Coordinates of C-alpha atoms in Angstrom, one line a residue:
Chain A
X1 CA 20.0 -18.2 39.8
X2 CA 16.8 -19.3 41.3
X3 CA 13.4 -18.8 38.8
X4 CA 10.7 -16.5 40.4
X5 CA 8.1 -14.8 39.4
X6 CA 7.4 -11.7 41.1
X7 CA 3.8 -10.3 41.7
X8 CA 2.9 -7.2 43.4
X9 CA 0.2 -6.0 45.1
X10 CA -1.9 -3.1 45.0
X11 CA -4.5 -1.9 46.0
X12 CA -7.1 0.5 44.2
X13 CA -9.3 1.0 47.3
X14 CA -6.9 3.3 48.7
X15 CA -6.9 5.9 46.7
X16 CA -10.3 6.2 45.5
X17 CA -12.6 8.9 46.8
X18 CA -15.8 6.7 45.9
X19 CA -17.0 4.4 49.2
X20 CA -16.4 1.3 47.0
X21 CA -15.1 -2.2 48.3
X22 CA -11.4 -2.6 48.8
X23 CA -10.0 -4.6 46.0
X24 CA -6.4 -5.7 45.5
X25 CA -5.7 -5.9 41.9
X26 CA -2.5 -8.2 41.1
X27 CA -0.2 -6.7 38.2
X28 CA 2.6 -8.7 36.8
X29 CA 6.5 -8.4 36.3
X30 CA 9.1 -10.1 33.8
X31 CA 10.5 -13.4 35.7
X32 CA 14.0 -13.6 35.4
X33 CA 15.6 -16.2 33.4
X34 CA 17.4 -19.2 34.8
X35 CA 20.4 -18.5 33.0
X36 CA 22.4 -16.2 31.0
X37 CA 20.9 -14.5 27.6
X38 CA 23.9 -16.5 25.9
X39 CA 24.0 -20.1 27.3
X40 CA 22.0 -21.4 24.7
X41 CA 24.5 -20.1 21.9
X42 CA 24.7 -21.8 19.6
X43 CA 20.8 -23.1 18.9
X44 CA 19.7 -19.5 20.3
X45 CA 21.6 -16.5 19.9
X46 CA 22.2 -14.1 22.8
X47 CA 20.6 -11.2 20.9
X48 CA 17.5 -13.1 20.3
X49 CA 17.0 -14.3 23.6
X50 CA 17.8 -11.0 25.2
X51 CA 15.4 -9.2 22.6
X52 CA 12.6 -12.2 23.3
X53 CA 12.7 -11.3 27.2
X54 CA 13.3 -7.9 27.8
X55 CA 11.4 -6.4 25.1
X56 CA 8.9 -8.6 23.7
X57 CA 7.9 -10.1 26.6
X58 CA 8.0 -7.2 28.8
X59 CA 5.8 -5.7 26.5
X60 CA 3.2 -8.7 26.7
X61 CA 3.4 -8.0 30.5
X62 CA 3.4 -4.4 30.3
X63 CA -0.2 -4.5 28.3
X64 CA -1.7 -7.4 30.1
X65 CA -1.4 -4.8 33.2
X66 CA -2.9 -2.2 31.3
X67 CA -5.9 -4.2 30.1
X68 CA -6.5 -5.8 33.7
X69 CA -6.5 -1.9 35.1
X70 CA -8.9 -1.4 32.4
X71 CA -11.1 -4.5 33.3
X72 CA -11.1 -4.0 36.6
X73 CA -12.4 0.0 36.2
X74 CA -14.9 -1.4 33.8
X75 CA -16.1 -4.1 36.3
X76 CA -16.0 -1.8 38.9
X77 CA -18.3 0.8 37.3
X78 CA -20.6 -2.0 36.0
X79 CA -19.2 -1.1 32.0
X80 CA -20.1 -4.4 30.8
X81 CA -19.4 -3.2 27.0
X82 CA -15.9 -2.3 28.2
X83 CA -15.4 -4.6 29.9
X84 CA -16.3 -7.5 27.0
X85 CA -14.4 -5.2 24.2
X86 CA -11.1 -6.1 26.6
X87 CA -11.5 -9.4 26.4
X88 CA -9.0 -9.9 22.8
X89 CA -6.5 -7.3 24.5
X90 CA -6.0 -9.7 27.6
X91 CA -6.3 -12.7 25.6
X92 CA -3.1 -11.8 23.5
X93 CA -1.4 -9.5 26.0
X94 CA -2.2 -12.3 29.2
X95 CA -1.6 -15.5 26.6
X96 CA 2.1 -13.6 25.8
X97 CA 2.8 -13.8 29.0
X98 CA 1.1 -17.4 29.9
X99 CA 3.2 -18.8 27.1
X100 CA 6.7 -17.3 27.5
X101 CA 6.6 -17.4 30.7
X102 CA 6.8 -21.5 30.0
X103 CA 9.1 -21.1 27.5
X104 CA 11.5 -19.9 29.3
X105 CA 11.3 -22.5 31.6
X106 CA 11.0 -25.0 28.5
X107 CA 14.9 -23.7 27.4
X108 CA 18.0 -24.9 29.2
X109 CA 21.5 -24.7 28.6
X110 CA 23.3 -27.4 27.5
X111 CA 25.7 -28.1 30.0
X112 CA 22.7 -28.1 32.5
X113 CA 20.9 -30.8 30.7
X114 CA 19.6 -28.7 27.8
X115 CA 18.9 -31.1 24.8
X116 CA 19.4 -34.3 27.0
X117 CA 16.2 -37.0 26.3
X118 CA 13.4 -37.7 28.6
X119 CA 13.8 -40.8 31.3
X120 CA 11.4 -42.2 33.0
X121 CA 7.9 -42.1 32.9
X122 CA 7.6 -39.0 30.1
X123 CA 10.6 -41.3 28.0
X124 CA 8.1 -44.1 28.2
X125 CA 5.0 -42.5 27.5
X126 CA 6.6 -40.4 24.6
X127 CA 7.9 -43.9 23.2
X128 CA 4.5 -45.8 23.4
X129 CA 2.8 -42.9 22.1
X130 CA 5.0 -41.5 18.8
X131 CA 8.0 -44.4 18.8
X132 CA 10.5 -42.6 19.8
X133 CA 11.2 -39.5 21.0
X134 CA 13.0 -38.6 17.4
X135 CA 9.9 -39.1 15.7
X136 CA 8.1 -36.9 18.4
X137 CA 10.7 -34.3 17.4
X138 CA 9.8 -34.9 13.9
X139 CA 6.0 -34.4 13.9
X140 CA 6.2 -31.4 16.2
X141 CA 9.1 -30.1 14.2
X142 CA 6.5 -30.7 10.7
X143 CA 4.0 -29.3 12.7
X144 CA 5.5 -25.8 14.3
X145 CA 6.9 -25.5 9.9
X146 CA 3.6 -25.8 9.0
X147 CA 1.6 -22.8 11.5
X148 CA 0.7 -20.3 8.9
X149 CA 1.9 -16.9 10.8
X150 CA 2.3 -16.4 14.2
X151 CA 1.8 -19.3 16.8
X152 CA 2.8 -21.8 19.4
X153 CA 3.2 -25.7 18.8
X154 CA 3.1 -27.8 22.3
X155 CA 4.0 -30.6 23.7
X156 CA 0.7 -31.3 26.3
X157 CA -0.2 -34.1 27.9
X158 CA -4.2 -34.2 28.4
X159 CA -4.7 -34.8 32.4
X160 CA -8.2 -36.3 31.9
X161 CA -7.4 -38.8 29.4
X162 CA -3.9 -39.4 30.5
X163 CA -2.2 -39.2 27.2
X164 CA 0.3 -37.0 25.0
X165 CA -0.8 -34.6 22.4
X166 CA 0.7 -32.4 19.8
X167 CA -0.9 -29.3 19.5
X168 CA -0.6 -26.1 17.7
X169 CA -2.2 -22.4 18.7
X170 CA -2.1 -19.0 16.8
X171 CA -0.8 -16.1 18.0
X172 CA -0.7 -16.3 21.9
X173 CA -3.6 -18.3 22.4
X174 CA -2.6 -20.4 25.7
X175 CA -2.6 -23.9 24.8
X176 CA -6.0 -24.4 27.3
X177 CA -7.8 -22.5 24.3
X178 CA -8.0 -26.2 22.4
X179 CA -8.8 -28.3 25.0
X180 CA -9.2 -27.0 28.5
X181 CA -7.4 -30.7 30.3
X182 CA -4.3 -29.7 28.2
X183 CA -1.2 -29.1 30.4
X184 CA 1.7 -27.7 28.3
X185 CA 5.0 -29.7 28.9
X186 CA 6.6 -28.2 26.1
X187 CA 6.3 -24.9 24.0
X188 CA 8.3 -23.3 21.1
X189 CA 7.7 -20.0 19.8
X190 CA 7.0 -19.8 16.4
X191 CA 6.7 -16.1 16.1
X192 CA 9.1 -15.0 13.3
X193 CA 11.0 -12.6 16.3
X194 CA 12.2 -15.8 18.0
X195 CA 14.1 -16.7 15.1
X196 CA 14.3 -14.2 12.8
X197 CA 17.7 -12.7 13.4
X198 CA 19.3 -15.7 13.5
X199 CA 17.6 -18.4 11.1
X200 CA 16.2 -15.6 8.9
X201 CA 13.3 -16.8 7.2
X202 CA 14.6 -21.0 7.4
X203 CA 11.9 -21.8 10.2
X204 CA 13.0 -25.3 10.0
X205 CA 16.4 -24.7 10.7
X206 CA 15.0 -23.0 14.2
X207 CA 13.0 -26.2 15.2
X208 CA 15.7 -28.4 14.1
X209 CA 18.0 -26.5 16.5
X210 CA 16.0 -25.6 19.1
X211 CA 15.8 -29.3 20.7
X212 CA 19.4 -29.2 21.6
X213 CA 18.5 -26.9 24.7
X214 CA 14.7 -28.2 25.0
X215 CA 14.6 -29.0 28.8
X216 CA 13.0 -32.5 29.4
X217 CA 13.5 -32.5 33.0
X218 CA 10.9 -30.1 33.4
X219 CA 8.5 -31.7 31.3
X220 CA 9.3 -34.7 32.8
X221 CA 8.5 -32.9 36.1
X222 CA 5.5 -31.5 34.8
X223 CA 4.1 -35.0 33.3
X224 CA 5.0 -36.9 36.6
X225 CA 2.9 -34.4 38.5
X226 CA -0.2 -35.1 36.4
X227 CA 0.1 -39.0 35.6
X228 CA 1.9 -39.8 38.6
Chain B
X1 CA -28.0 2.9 -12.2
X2 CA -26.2 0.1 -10.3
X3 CA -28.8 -2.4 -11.6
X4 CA -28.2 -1.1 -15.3
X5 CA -25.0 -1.9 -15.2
X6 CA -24.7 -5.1 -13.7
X7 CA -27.4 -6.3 -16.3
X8 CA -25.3 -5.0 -19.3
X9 CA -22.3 -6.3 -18.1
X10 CA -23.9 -9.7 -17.3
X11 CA -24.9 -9.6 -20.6
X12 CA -21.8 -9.3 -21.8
X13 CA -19.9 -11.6 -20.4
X14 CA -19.6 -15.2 -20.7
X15 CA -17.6 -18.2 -18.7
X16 CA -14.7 -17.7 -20.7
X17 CA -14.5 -13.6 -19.0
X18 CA -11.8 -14.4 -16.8
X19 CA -9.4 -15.5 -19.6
X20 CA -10.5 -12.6 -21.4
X21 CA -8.6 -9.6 -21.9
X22 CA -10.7 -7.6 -20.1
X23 CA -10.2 -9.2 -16.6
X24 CA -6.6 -9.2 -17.5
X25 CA -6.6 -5.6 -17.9
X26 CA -8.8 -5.2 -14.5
X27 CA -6.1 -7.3 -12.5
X28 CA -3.2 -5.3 -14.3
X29 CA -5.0 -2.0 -13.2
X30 CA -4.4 -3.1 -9.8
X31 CA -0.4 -2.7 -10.2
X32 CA 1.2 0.5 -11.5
X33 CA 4.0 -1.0 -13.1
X34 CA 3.2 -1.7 -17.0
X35 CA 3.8 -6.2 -16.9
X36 CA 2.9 -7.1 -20.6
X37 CA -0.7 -9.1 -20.1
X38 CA -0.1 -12.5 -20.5
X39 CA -3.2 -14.2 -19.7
X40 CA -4.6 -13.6 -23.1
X41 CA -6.0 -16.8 -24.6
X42 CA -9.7 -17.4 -24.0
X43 CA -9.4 -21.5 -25.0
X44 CA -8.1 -22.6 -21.5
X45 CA -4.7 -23.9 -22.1
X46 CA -3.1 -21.0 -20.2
X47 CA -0.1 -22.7 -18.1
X48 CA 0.3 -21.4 -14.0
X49 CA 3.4 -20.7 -14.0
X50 CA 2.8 -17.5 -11.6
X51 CA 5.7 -15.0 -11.6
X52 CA 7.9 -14.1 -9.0
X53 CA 7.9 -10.2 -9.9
X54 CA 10.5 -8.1 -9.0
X55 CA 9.8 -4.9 -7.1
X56 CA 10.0 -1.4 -9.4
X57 CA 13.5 -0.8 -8.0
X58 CA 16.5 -2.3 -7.2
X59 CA 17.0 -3.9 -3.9
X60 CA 19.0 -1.3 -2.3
X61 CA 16.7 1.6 -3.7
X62 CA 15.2 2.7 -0.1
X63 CA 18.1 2.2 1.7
X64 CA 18.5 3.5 4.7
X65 CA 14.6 3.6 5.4
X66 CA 14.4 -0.7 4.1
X67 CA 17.7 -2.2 3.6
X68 CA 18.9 -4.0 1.1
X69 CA 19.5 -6.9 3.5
X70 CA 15.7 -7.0 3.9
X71 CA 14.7 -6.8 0.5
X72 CA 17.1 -9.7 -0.2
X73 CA 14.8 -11.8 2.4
X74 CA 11.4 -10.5 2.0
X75 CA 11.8 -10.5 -1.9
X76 CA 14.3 -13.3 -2.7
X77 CA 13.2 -15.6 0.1
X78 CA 9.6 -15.0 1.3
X79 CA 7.8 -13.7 -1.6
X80 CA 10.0 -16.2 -3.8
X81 CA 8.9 -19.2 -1.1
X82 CA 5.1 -18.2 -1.7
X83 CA 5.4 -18.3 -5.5
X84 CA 7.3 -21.4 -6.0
X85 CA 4.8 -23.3 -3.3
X86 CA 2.0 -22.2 -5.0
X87 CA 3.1 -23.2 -8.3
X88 CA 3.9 -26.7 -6.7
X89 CA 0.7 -26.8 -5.4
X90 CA -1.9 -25.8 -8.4
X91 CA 0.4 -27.5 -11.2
X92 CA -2.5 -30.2 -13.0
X93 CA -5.1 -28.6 -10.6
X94 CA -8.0 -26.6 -12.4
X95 CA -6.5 -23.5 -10.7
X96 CA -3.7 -23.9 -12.9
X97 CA -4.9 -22.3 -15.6
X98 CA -6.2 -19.5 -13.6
X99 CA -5.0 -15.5 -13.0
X100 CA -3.5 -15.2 -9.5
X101 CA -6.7 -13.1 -8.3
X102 CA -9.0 -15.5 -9.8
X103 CA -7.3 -18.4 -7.7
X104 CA -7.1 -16.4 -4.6
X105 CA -11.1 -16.2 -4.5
X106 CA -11.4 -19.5 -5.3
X107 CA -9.1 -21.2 -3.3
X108 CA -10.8 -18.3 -0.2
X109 CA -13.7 -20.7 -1.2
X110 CA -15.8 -18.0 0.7
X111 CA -14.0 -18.3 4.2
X112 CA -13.5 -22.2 4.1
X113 CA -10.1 -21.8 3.1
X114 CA -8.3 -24.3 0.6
X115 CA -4.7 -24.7 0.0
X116 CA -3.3 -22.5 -2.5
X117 CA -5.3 -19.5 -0.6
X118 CA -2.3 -18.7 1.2
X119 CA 0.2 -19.1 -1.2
X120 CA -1.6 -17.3 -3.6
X121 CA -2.6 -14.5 -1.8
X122 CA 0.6 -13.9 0.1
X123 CA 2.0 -13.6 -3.8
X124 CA -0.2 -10.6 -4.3
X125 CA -0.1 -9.3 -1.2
X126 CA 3.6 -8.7 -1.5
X127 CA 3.9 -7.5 -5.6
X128 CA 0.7 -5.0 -4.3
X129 CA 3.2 -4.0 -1.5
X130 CA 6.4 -3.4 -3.3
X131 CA 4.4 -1.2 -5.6
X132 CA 2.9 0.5 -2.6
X133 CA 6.8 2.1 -1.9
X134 CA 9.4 3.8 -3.9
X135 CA 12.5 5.4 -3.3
X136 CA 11.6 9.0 -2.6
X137 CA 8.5 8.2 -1.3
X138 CA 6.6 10.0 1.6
X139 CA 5.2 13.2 1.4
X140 CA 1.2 14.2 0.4
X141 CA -1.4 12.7 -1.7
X142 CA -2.8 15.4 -4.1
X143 CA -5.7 15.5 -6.3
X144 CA -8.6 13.8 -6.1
X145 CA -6.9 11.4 -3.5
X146 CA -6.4 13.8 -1.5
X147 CA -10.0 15.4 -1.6
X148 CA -11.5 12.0 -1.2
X149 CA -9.5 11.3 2.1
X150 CA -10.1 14.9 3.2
X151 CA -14.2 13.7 2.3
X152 CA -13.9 10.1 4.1
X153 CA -11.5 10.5 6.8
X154 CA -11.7 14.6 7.7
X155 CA -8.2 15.4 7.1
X156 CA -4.9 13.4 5.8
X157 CA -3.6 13.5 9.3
X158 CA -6.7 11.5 10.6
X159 CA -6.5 8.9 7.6
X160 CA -2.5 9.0 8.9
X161 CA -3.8 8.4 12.4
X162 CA -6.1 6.0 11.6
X163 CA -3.5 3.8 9.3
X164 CA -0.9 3.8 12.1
X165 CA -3.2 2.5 14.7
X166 CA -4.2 -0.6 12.2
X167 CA -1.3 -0.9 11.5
X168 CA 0.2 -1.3 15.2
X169 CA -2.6 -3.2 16.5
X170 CA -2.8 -6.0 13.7
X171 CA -1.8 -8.3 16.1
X172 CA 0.7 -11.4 14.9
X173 CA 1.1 -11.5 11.3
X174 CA -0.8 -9.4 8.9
X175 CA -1.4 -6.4 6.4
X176 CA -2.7 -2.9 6.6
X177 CA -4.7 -1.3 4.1
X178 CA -6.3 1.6 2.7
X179 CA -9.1 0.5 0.4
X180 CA -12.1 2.0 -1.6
X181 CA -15.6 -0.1 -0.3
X182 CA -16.6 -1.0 -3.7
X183 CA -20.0 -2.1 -5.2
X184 CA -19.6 -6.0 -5.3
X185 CA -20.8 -7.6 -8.6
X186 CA -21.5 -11.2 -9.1
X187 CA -20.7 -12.4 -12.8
X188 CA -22.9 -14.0 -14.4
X189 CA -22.7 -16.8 -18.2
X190 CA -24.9 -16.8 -20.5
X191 CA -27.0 -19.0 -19.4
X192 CA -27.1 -16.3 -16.2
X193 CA -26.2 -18.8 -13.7
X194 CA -23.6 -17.5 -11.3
X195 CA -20.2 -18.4 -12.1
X196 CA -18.3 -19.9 -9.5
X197 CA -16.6 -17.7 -7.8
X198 CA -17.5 -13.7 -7.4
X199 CA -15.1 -10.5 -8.6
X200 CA -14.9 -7.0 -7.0
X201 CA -14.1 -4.0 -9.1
X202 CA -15.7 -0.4 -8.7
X203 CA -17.6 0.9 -11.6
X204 CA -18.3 4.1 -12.6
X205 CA -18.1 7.4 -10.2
X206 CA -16.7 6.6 -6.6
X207 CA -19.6 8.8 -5.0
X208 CA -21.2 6.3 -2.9
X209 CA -17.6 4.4 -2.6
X210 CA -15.8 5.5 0.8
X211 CA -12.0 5.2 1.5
X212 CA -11.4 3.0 4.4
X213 CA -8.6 1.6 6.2
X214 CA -8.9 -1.9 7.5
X215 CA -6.2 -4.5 8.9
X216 CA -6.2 -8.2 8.2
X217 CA -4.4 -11.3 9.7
X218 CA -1.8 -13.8 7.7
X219 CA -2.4 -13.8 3.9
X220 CA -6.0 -12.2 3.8
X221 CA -6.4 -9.0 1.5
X222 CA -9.3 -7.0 0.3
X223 CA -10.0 -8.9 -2.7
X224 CA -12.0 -12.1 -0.8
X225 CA -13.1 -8.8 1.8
X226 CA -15.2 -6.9 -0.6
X227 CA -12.8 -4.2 -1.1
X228 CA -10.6 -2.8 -3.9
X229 CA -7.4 -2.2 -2.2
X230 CA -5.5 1.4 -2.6
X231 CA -2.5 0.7 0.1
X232 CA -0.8 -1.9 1.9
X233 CA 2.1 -2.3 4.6
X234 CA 3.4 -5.6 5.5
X235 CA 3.3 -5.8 9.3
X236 CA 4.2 -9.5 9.2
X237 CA 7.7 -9.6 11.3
X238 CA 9.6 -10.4 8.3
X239 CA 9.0 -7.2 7.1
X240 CA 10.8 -5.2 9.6
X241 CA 12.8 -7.1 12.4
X242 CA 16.1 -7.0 10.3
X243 CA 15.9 -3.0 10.3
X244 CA 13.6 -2.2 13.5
X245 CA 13.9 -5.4 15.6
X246 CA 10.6 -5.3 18.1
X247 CA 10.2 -1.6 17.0
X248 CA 6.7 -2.2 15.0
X249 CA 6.1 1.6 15.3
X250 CA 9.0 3.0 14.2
X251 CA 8.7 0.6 10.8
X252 CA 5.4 2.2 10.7
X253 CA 6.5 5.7 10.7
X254 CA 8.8 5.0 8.3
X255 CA 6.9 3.7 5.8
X256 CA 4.8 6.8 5.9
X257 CA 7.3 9.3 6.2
X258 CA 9.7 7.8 3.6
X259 CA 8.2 5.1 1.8
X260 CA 5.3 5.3 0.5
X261 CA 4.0 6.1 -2.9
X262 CA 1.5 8.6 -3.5
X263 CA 1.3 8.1 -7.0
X264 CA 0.6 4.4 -6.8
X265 CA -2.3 5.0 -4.6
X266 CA -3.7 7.4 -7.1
X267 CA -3.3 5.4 -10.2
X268 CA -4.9 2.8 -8.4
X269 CA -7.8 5.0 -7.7
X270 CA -7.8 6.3 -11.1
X271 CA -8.2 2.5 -12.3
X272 CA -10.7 1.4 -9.4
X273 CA -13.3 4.0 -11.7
X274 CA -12.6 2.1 -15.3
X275 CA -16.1 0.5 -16.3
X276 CA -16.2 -2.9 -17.8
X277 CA -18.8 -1.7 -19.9
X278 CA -18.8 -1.4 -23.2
X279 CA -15.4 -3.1 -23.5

């Protein structure tokens, strides 16, 4: 089951009566996951995972298209006001969507390599920069325990400085929102509803968990493309 | 009039005031339910040992609208997590022998937060929100709550309105409330230098106070925002993913429809006027 992320086109231009510039305005849709809602049973239940795509972030992508309509009408008719006041409504809706969008991609079934370490180049690095990568897990595990709320903790190598970095955000502030060099290798949802069901309110358990279907090969694949 | 009675309460208070009965009393007017004051002794030797206090009904009491199941969590596990934490945290500290509002403001440190604040207010957030339900609940305000929300919102429907949409639109974790803008004092000792840290109540008539409803993110609550809450609804996901799952809306709804308690609202109102004066 191949990964894709649709995007459609449309265009405004065509049905407007006004003599304005044809514009295409790009609207989202949910990218299909690369394997079933219950391959990653038993770190991440079937429910959860099913709930986490189809409903919360569906909805993510549902209001980052309504927002980017807005902006774009706003824009268009020179509203600068309205166009500013949007701003929080794309950053959560559009970050929602930035960040699960990688998270899905971040989650892999175990029989397809979920949970197995990083080789090469990300191995090493990881190594030189934390020890090992079980004390990587450990920091980002204290870390992700420790967001107060809602929020992300990465994985991120920086591409300017060439080196790995453990970051936290809040809410769905993309990880480029504390440092824009910062290329997310790895991202785990801390929201309550990507756990809740299952780990109740034992967030530790989640992270502890979670690393058995963590896919390295696609962060190795990400860090090899930036530190080649 | 305001200036009257901030002088003559300035002048009656000392450093020891939030020790004193009084401040006690103001904190306990905050919650409906009758907790025996136990912060009385004004020599500073009071122990921390914040409670966990149970809500004013049994677990299963607003079943099916908040099920037992939840209340088993966001009581026994959250609310429990926050109070034992804090404890941890403030044991041999100077908040330790502090009320739980008084170290909320100080650990808020005016926006550059310190680490109790969360613990700490999380604590109150959640005994002000159990007390914000009951079984039964739902229904109409009446009385001078009602007239007042008629006054600063039109109609109960737009204060209804108004609620819901904070409530859906607190994005992440947070609280919605409905609180009275209150006059803010600033305490003074005898020596009139301003004591540390700065308390809200409302004194006298509420005729220049207005009803608002505002929303807040994580732990924050109307005590370090000027405000002397009325009404709260957890929209942390904790509160509602066990009975509603993703359904934010529907929790909402149901609060309103089933949940909530009038009469809290109005006592609390009914407190919010009690003058410090002359105690």
């Amino acid at each position: 089951m191949a990964l894709r992320t649709l995007a459609t086109r449309k265009t405004l231009g065509a049905f407007s009566t006004f003599p304005q510039q044809l514009r295409g305005l790009q609207t989202f849709t949910l990218p299909d996951l690369a394997y079933d809602y219950g391959a990653l049973e038993p770190a991440i239940s079937g429910d959860i995972m099913q709930l986490h795509h189809q409903k919360h972030h569906q909805t993510y992508i549902t209001n980052y298209n309504k927002a980017l309509e807005q902006l774009d009408d706003a824009i268009a008719k020179g509203d600068a006001s309205t166009a500013v006041k949007l701003q929080s409504a794309i950053k959560f809706n559009g970050g929602g969507h930035v960040n699960h969008s990688i998270f899905w991609k971040n989650l892999a079934p175990t029989k397809e390599g979920g949970g197995e370490p990083p080789h090469g180049s990300l191995g090493w690095a990881i190594d030189q920069s934390y020890g090992s990568v079980e004390k990587l897990i450990a920091k980002m595990n204290a870390e992700g325990a420790a967001v107060q709320g809602s929020g992300w903790v990465w994985l991120a190598v920086d591409k300017e400085l060439k080196r790995l970095v453990v970051e936290t955000t809040a809410n769905q502030d993309p990880l480029v929102t504390k440092g824009p060099s910062l290329v997310p290798l790895i991202g785990i949802d801390v929201w309550e509803h990507a756990y809740y069901l299952q780990y109740k309110n034992v967030r530790p358990d989640y992270l502890k968990n979670i690393w058995k279907v963590i896919n390295w090969k696609y962060a190795s694949e990400i860090y090899e493309k930036e530190c080649p | 009039m305001v200036m009257a009675s901030v002088t003559t309460i300035a002048s009656h208070l000392t450093s020891t005031f939030l020790y004193a009965p009084e401040f006690c009393r103001l904190s306990q007017s905050l919650h409906t339910s009758q907790r025996p004051c136990t912060r009385k002794s004004v020599s500073g030797t009071i122990s921390a040992n914040i409670d966990l206090k149970p809500p004013p009904y049994a677990l299963d009491a607003l079943e099916p609208h908040m099920s037992k199941e939840t209340l088993e969590y966001h009581w026994g596990k959250h609310h429990r997590g926050y109070v034992n934490n804090l404890n941890k945290q403030i044991e041999g500290t100077e908040l330790d022998k502090m009320s739980l509002e008084s170290i909320i403001l100080a650990s808020h440190n005016k926006g550059d937060i310190l680490p109790a604040f969360n613990n700490a207010a999380q604590v109150w957030n959640h005994e002000f929100f159990w007390e914000s339900m009951k079984p039964g609940g739902g229904g109409k305000p009446s009385g001078e709550l009602l007239e007042l929300i008629n006054r600063d919102f039109g109609s109960f429907e737009a204060l209804i309105q108004e609620f819901k949409l904070a409530a859906t639109t607190q994005f992440g974790s947070g609280w919605a409330w409905l609180v009275c803008k209150c006059l803010f004092h600033q305490i003074y000792n005898q020596k009139l230098e301003p004591i540390f840290f700065n308390v809200y109540f409302c004194v006298d008539d509420l005729e220049d106070k207005k009803l608002v409803v505002l929303k807040s993110s994580n732990a924050i609550n109307p005590l370090v925002l000027g405000s002397y809450p009325l009404l709260t609804l957890d929209v942390w996901e904790h509160a509602y993913y066990l009975d509603f799952k993703n359904l934010r809306p529907d929790y909402i709804s149901t609060f309103l429809d089933k949940l909530v308690s009038w009469d809290a609202v109005s006592s609390r109102l009914e407190a919010a006027k009690v003058s410090i004066e002359g105690k």
